[in-house]
mmCIF file of C-alpha atoms and ligand atoms in Angstrom:
data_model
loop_
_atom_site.group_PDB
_atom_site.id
_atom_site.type_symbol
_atom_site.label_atom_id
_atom_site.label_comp_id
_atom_site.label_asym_id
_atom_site.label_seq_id
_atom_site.Cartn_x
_atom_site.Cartn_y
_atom_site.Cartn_z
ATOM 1 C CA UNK A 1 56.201 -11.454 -11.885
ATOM 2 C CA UNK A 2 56.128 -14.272 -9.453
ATOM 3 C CA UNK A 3 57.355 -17.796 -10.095
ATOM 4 C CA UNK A 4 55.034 -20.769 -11.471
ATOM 5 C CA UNK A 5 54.278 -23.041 -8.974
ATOM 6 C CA UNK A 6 54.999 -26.279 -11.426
ATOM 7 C CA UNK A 7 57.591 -26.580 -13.824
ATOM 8 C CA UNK A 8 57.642 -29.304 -16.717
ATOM 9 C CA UNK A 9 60.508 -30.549 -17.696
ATOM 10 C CA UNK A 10 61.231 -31.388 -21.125
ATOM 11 C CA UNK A 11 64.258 -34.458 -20.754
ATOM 12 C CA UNK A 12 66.485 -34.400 -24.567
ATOM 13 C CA UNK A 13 69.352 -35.856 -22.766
ATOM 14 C CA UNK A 14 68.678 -39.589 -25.038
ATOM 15 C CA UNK A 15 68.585 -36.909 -28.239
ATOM 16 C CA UNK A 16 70.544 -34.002 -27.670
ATOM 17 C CA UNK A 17 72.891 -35.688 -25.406
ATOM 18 C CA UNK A 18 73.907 -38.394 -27.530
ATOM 19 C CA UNK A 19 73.492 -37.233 -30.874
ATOM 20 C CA UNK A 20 77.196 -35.862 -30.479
ATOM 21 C CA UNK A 21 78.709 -38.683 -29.320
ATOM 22 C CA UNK A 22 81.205 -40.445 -31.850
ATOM 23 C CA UNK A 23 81.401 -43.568 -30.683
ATOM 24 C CA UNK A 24 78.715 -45.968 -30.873
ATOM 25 C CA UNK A 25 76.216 -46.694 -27.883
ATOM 26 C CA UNK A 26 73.782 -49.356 -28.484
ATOM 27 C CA UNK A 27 70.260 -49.660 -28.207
ATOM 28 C CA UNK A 28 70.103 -51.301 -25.490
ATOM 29 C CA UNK A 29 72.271 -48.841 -23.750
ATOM 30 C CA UNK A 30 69.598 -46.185 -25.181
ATOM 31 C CA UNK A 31 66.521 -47.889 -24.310
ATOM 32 C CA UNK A 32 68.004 -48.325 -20.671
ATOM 33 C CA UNK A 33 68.470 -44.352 -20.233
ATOM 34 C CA UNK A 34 64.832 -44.079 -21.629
ATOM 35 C CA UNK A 35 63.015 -46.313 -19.239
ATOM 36 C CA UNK A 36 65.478 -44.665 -16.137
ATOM 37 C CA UNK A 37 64.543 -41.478 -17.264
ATOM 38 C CA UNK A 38 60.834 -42.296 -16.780
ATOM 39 C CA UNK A 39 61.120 -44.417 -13.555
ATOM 40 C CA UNK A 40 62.175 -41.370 -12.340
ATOM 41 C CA UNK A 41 59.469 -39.268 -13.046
ATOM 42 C CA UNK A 42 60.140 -37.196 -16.478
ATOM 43 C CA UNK A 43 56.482 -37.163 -18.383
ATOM 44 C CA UNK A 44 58.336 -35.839 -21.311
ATOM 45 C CA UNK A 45 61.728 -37.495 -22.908
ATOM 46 C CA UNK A 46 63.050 -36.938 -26.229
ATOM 47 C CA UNK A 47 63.895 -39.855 -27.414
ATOM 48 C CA UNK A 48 65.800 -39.611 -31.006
ATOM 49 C CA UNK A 49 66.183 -38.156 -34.484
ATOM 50 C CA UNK A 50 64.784 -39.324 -36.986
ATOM 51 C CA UNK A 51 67.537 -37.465 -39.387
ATOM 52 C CA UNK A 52 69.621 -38.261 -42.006
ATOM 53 C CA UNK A 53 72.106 -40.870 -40.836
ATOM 54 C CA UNK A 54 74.716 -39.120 -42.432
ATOM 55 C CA UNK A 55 74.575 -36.140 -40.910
ATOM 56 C CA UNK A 56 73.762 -37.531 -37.368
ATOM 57 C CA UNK A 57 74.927 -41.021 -37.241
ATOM 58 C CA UNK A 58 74.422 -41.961 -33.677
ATOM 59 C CA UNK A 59 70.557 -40.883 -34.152
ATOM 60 C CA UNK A 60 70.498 -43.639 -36.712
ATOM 61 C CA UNK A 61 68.803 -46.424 -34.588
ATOM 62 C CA UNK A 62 66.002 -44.400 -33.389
ATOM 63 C CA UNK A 63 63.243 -46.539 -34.390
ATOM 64 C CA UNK A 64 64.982 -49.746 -32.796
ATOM 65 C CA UNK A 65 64.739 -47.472 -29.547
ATOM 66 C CA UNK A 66 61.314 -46.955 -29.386
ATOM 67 C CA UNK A 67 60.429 -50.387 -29.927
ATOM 68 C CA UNK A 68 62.583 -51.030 -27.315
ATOM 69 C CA UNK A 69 61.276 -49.090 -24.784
ATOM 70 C CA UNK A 70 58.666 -49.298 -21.507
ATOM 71 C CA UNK A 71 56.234 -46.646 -22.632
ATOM 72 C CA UNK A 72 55.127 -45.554 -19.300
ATOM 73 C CA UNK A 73 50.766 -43.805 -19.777
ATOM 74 C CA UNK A 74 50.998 -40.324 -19.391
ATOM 75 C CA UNK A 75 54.515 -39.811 -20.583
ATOM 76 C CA UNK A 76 55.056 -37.830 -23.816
ATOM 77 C CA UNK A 77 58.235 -40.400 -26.200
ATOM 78 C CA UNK A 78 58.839 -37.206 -28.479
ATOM 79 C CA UNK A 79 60.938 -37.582 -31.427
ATOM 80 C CA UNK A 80 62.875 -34.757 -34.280
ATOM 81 C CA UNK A 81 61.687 -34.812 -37.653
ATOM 82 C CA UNK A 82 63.408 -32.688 -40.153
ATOM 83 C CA UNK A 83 61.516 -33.142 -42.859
ATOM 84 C CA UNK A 84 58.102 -35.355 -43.963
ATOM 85 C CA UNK A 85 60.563 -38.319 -44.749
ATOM 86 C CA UNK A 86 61.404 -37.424 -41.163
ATOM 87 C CA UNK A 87 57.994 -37.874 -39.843
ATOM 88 C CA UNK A 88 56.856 -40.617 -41.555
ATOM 89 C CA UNK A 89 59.482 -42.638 -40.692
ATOM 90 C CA UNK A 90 58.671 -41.611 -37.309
ATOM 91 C CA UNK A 91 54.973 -42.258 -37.623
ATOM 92 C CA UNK A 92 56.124 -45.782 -38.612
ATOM 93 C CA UNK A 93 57.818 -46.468 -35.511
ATOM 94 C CA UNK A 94 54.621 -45.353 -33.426
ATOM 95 C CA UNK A 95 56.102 -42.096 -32.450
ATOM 96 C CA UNK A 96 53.152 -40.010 -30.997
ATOM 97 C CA UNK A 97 54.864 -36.287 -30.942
ATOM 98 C CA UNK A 98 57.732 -34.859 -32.851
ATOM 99 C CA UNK A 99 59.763 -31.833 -33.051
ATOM 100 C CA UNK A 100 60.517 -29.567 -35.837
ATOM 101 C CA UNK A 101 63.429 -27.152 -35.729
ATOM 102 C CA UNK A 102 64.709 -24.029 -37.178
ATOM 103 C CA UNK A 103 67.172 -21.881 -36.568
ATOM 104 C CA UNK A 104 67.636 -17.934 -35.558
ATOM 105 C CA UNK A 105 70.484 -17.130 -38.233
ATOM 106 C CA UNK A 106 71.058 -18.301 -41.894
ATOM 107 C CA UNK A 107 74.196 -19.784 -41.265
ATOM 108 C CA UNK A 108 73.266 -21.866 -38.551
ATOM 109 C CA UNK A 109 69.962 -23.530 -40.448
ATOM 110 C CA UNK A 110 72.742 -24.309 -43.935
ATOM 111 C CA UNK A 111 74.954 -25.913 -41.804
ATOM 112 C CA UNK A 112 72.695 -27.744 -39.622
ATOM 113 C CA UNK A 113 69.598 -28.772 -41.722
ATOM 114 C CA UNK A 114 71.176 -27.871 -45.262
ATOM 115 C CA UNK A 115 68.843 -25.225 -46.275
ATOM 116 C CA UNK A 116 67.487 -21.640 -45.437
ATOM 117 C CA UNK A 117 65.760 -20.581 -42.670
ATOM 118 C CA UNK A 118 62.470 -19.593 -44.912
ATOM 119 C CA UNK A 119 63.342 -23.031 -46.816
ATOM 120 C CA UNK A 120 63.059 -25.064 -43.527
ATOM 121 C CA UNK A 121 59.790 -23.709 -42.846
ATOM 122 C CA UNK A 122 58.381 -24.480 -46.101
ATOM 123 C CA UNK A 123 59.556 -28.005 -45.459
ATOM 124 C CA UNK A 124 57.793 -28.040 -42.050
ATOM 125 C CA UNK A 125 54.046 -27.160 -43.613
ATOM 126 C CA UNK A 126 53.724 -30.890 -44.559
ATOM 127 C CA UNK A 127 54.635 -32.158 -41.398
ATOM 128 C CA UNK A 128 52.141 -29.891 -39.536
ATOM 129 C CA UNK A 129 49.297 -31.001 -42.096
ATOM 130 C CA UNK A 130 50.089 -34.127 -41.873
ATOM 131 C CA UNK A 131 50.495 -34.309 -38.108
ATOM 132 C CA UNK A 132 47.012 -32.291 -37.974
ATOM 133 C CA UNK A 133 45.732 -35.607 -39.608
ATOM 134 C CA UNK A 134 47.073 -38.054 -37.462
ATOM 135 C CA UNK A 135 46.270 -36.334 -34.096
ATOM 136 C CA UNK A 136 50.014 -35.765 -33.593
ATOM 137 C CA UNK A 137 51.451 -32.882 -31.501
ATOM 138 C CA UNK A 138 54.442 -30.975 -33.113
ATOM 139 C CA UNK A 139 56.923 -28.656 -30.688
ATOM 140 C CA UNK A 140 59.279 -26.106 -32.488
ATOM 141 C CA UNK A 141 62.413 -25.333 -31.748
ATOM 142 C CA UNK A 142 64.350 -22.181 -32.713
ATOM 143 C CA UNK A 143 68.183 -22.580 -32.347
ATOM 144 C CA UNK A 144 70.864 -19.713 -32.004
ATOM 145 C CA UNK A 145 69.130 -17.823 -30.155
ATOM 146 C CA UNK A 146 71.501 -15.748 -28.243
ATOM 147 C CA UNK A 147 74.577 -15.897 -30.619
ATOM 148 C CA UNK A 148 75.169 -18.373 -33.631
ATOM 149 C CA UNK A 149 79.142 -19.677 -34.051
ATOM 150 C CA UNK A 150 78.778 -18.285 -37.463
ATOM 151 C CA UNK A 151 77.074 -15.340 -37.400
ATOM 152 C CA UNK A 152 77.758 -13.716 -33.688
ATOM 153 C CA UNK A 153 75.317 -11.417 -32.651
ATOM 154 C CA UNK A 154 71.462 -12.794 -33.710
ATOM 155 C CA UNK A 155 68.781 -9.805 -33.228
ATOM 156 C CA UNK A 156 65.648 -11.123 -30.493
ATOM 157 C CA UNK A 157 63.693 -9.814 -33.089
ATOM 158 C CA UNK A 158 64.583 -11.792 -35.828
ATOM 159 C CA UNK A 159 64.144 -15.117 -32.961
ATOM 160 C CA UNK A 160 60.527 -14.071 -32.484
ATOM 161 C CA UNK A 161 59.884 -14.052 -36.112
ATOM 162 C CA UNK A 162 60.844 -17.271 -36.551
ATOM 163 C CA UNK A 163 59.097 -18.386 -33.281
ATOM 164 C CA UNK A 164 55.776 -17.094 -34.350
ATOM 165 C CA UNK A 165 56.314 -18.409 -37.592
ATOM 166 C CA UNK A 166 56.545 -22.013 -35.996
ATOM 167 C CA UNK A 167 53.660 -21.373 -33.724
ATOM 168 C CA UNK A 168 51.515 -19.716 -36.633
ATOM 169 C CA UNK A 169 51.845 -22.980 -38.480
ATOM 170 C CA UNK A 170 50.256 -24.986 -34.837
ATOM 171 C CA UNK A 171 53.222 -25.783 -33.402
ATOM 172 C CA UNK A 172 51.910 -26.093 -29.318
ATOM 173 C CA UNK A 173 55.452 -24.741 -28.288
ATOM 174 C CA UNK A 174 58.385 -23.386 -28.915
ATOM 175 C CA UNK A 175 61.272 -24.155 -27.082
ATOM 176 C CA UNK A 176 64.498 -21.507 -27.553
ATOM 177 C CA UNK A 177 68.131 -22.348 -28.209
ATOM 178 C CA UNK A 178 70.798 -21.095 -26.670
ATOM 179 C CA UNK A 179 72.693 -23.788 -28.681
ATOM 180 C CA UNK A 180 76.348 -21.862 -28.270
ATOM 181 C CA UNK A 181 75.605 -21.550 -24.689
ATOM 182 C CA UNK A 182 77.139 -17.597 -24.746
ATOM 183 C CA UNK A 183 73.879 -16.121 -23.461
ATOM 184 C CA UNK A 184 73.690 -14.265 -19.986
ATOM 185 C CA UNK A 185 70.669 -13.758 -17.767
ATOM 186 C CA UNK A 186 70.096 -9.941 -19.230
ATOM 187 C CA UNK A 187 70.548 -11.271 -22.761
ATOM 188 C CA UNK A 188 67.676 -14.442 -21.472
ATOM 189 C CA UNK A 189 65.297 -11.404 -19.961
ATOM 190 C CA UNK A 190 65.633 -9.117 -22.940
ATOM 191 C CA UNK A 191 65.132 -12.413 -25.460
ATOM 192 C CA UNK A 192 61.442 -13.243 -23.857
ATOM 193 C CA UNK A 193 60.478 -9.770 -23.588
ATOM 194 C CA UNK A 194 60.647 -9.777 -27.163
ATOM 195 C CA UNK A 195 59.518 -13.061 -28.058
ATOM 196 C CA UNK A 196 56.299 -12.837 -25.754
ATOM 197 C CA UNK A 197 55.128 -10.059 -27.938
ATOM 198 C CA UNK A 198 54.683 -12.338 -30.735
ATOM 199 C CA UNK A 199 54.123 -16.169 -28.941
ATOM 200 C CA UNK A 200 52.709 -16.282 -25.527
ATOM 201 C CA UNK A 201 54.563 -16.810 -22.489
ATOM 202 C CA UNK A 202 53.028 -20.301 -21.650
ATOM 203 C CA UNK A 203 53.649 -21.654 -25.177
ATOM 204 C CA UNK A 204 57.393 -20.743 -24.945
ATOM 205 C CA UNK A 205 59.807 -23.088 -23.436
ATOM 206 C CA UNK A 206 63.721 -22.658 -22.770
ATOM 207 C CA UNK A 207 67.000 -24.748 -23.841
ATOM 208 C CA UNK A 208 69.850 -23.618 -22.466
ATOM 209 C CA UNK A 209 73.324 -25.650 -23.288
ATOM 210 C CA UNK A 210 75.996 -24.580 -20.752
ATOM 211 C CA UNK A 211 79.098 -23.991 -22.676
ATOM 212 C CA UNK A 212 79.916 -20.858 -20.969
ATOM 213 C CA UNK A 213 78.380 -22.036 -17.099
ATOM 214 C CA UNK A 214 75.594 -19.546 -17.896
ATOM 215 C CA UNK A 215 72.811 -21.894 -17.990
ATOM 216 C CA UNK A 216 71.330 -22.290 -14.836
ATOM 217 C CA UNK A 217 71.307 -18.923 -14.026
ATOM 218 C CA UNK A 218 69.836 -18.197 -17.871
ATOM 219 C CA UNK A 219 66.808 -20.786 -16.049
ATOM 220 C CA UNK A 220 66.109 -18.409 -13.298
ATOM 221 C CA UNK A 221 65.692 -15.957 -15.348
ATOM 222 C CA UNK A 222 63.589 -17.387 -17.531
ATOM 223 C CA UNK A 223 61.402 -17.700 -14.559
ATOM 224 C CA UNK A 224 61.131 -14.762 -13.658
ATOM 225 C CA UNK A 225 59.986 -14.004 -17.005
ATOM 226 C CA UNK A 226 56.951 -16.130 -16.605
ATOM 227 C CA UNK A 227 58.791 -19.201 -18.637
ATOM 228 C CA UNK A 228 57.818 -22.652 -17.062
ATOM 229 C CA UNK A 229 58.808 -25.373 -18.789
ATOM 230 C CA UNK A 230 62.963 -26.071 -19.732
ATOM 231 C CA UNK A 231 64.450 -28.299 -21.657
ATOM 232 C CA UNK A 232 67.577 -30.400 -20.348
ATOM 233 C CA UNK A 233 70.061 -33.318 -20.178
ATOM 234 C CA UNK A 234 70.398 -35.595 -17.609
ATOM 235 C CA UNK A 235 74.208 -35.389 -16.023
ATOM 236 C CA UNK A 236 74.451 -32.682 -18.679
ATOM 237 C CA UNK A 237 74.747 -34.927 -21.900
ATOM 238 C CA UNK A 238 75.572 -33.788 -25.336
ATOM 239 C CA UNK A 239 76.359 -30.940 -27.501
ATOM 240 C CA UNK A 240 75.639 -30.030 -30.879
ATOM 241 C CA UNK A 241 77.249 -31.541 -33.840
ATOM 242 C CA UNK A 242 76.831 -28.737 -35.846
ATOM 243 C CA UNK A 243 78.135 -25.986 -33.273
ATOM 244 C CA UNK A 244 81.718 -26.863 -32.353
ATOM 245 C CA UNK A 245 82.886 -26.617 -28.870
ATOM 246 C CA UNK A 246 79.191 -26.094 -27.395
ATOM 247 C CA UNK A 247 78.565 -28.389 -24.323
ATOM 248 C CA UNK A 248 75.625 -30.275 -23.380
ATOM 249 C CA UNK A 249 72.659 -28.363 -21.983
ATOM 250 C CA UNK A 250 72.034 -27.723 -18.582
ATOM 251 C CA UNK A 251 71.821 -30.756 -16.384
ATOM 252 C CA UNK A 252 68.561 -32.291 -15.197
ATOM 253 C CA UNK A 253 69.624 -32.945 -12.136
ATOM 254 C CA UNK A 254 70.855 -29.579 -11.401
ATOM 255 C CA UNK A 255 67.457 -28.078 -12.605
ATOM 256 C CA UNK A 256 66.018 -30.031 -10.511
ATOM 257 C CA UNK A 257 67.809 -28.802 -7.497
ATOM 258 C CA UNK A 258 67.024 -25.154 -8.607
ATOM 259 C CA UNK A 259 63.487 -25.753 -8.739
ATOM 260 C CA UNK A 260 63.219 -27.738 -5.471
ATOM 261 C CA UNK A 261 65.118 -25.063 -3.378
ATOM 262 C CA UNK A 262 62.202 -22.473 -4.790
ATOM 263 C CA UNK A 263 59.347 -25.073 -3.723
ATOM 264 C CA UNK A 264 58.588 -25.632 -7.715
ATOM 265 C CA UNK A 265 57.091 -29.098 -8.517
ATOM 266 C CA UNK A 266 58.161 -31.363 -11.124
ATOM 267 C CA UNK A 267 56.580 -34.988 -10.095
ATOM 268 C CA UNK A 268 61.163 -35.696 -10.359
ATOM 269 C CA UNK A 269 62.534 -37.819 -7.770
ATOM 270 C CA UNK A 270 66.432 -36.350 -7.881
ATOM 271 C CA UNK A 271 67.919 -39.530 -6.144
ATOM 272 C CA UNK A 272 66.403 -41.847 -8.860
ATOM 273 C CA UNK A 273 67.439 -39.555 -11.500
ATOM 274 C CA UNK A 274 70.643 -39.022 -10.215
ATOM 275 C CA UNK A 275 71.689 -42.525 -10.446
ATOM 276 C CA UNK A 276 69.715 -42.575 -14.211
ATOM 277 C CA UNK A 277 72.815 -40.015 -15.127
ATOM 278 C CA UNK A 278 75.346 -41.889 -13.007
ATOM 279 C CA UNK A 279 74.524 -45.000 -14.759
ATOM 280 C CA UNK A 280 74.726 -43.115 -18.490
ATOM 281 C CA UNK A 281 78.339 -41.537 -17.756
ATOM 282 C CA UNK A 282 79.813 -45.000 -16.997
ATOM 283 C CA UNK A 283 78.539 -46.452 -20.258
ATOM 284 C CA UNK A 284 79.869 -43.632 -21.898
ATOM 285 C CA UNK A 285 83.137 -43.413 -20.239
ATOM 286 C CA UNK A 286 82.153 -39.763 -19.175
ATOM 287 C CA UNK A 287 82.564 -37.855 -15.972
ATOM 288 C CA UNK A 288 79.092 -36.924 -15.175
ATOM 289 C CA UNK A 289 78.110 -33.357 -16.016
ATOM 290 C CA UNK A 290 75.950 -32.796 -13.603
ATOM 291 C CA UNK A 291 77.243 -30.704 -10.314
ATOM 292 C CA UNK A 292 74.413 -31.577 -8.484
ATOM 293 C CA UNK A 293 74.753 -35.726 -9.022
ATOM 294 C CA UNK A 294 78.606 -35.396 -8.578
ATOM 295 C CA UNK A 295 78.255 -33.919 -4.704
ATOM 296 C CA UNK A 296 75.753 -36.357 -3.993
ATOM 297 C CA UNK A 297 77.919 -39.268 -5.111
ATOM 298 C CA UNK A 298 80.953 -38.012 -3.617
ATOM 299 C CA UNK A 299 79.084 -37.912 -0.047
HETATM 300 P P1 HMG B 301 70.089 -32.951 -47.386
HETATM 301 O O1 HMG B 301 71.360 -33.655 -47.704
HETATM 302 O O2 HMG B 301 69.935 -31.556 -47.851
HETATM 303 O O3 HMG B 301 68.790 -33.786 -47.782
HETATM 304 O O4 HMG B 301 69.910 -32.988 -45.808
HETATM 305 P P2 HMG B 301 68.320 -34.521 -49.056
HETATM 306 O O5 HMG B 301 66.830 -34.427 -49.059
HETATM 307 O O6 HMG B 301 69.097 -34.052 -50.255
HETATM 308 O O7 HMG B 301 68.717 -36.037 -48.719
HETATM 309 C C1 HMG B 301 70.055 -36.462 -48.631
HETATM 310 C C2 HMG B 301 70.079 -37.909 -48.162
HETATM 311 O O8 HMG B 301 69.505 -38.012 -46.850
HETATM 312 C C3 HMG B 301 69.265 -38.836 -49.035
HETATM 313 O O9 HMG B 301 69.875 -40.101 -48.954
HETATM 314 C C4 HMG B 301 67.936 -38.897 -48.323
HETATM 315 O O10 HMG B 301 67.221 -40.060 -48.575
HETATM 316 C C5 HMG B 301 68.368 -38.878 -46.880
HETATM 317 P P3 HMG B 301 70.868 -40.642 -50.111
HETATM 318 O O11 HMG B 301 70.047 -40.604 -51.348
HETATM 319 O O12 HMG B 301 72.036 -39.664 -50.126
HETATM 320 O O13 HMG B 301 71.264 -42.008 -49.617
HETATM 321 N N1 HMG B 301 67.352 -38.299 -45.985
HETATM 322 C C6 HMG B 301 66.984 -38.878 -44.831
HETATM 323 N N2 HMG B 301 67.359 -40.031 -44.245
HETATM 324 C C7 HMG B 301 66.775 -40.332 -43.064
HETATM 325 N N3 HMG B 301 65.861 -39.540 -42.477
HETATM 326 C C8 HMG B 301 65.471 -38.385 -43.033
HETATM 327 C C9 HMG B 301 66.046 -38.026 -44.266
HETATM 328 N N4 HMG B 301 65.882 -36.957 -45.077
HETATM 329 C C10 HMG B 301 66.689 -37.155 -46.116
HETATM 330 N N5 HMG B 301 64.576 -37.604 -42.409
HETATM 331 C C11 HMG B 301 68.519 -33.046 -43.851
HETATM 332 C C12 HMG B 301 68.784 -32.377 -45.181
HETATM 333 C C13 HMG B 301 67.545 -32.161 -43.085
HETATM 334 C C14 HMG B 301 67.927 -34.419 -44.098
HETATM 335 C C15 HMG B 301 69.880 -33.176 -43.084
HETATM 336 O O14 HMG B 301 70.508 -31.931 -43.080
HETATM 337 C C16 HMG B 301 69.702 -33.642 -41.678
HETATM 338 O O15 HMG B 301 69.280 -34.759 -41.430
HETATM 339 N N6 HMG B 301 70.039 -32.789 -40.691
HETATM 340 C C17 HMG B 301 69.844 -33.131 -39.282
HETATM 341 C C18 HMG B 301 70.696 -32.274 -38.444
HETATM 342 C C19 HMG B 301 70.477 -32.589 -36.995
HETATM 343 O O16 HMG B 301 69.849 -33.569 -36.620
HETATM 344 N N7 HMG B 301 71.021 -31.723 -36.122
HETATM 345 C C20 HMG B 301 70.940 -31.882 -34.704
HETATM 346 C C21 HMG B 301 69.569 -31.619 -34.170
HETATM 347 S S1 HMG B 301 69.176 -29.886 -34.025
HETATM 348 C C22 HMG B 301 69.859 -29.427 -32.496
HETATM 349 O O17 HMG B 301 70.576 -30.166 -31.898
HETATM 350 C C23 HMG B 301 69.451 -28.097 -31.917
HETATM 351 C C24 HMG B 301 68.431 -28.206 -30.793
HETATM 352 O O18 HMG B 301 68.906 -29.039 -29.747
HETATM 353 C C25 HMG B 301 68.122 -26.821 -30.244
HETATM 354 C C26 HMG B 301 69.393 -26.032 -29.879
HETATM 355 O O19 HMG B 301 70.185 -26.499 -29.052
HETATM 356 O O20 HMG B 301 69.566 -24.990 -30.486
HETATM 357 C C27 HMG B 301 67.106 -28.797 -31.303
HETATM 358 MG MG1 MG B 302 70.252 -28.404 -28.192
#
């Protein structure tokens, strides 16, 4: 198969990345990475949680965030909604796409949304009618994809099951979670061969965290498998609160680099986001995470 001539990249470095952190980062701090994000060319950033604030505190401003932000036309603010208390909260701060999520193992979906994986999807059905209502789009996300911390091993087929589920109900994609970060290329391959038999190709979308330095090369081949858009963190923010030890997901920036060197457009300008990450590590008191941003900046 040969590669995609565009890529679109899906930024969840505001949400994923900094829904681990413990120590508080302020709005303005938040709304700053945002509108970087965008000056540099991202079309689609995920911008918060709109979650229980006990169970992800640092989400707990989101709304404050997207009334603080630039909204750029023609770039997608997308925010997580767990539930319809979830989305309507969202709705009320003028949120115009949100993502559902679900997980691959039974463990994973108690721990991280409190409930079972057929449970969760129940919960989702009035957030898709509603959404249908109000125009809005709704990605889904499937988590634990190749390996859950509490389960081990998770079967591809029981990932496409849930990933058809979520694009039965009209979700317009579904992005896969390697939220442990254990998966290799082969296991990546094997994973969409199985999944494209029940979602198409184009509506599937990959998120890799890089726990185990496997990520970018779990991108590539995801490309070759005829997967075009990834989701990722600029200078490799975050983790997962809920999966101890994993990393943030693969860096933006070093994406980015990927897909240039293979003549892929992304409408990115790596300079400008480069110094978006830069500027996000020093707040946080973090060495960047991206490999990519810290050559550059060492030159
Ligand atoms: P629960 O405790 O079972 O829910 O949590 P509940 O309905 O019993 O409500 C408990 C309390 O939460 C109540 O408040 C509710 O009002 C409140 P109290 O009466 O105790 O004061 N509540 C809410 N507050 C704000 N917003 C809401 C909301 N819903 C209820 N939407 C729940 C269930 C789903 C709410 C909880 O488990 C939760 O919020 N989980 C979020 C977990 C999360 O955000 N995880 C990280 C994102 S997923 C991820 O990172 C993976 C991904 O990146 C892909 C990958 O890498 O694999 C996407
Ligand atoms: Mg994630």
């Amino acid at each position: 198969m040969s590669l995609p001539a565009q890529v679109r990249l899906v930024e969840v470095g505001p949400r994923d990345g900094l829904q681990n952190e413990s120590r508080p980062i302020s709005v303005a701090d938040k709304v700053r990475l945002v509108d970087d994000l965008s000056d540099a060319g991202l079309r689609y950033i995920e911008v918060g949680s709109f979650v229980s604030p006990k169970w992800v505190p640092q989400m707990a401003g989101s709304a404050e965030v997207f009334a603080g932000i630039r909204q750029q036309p023609g770039v997608t603010y997308a925010a997580l909604a767990p539930n319809l208390r979830g989305f309507e909260d969202a709705m009320a701060a003028g949120v115009r796409e949100v993502a559902v999520f679900a997980a691959a193992s039974e463990a994973f979906s108690q721990r991280n949304i409190n409930c079972s994986i057929s449970q969760s999807l129940q919960r989702f059905e009035p957030i898709m009618d509603a959404a249908r209502q109000q125009q809005v789009r709704v990605r889904g996300y499937v988590s634990c994809v190749l390996g859950c911390p509490y389960e081990g091993r998770v079967d591809p087929a029981q990932v496409a099951a849930v990933a058809r589920a979520l694009h039965d109900m009209g979700c317009y994609e579904v992005s896969l979670g390697d939220t442990l970060g254990t998966g290799t290329a082969g296991d990546t391959r094997r994973l969409f061969e199985v999944v494209s038999a029940q979602v198409p190709r184009e509506q599937l979308a990959g998120h890799f965290h890089d726990t185990y330095g496997q990520a970018l090369a779990n991108v590539y081949a995801s490309l070759l498998e005829g997967i075009s858009v990834f989701d990722s963190s600029v200078a490799g923010l975050g983790g997962c609160p809920y999966a101890k030890g994993a990393t943030g997901n693969i860096a933006t920036e070093d994406v980015l680099y990927l897909l240039q060197g293979l003549g892929i457009e992304t409408g990115v300008d790596l300079d400008t986001l480069i110094m978006a990450g830069q500027r996000i590590s020093q707040v946080l008191g973090r060495d960047n995470g991206s490999r990519v941003a810290r050559a550059r900046l060492a030159k």
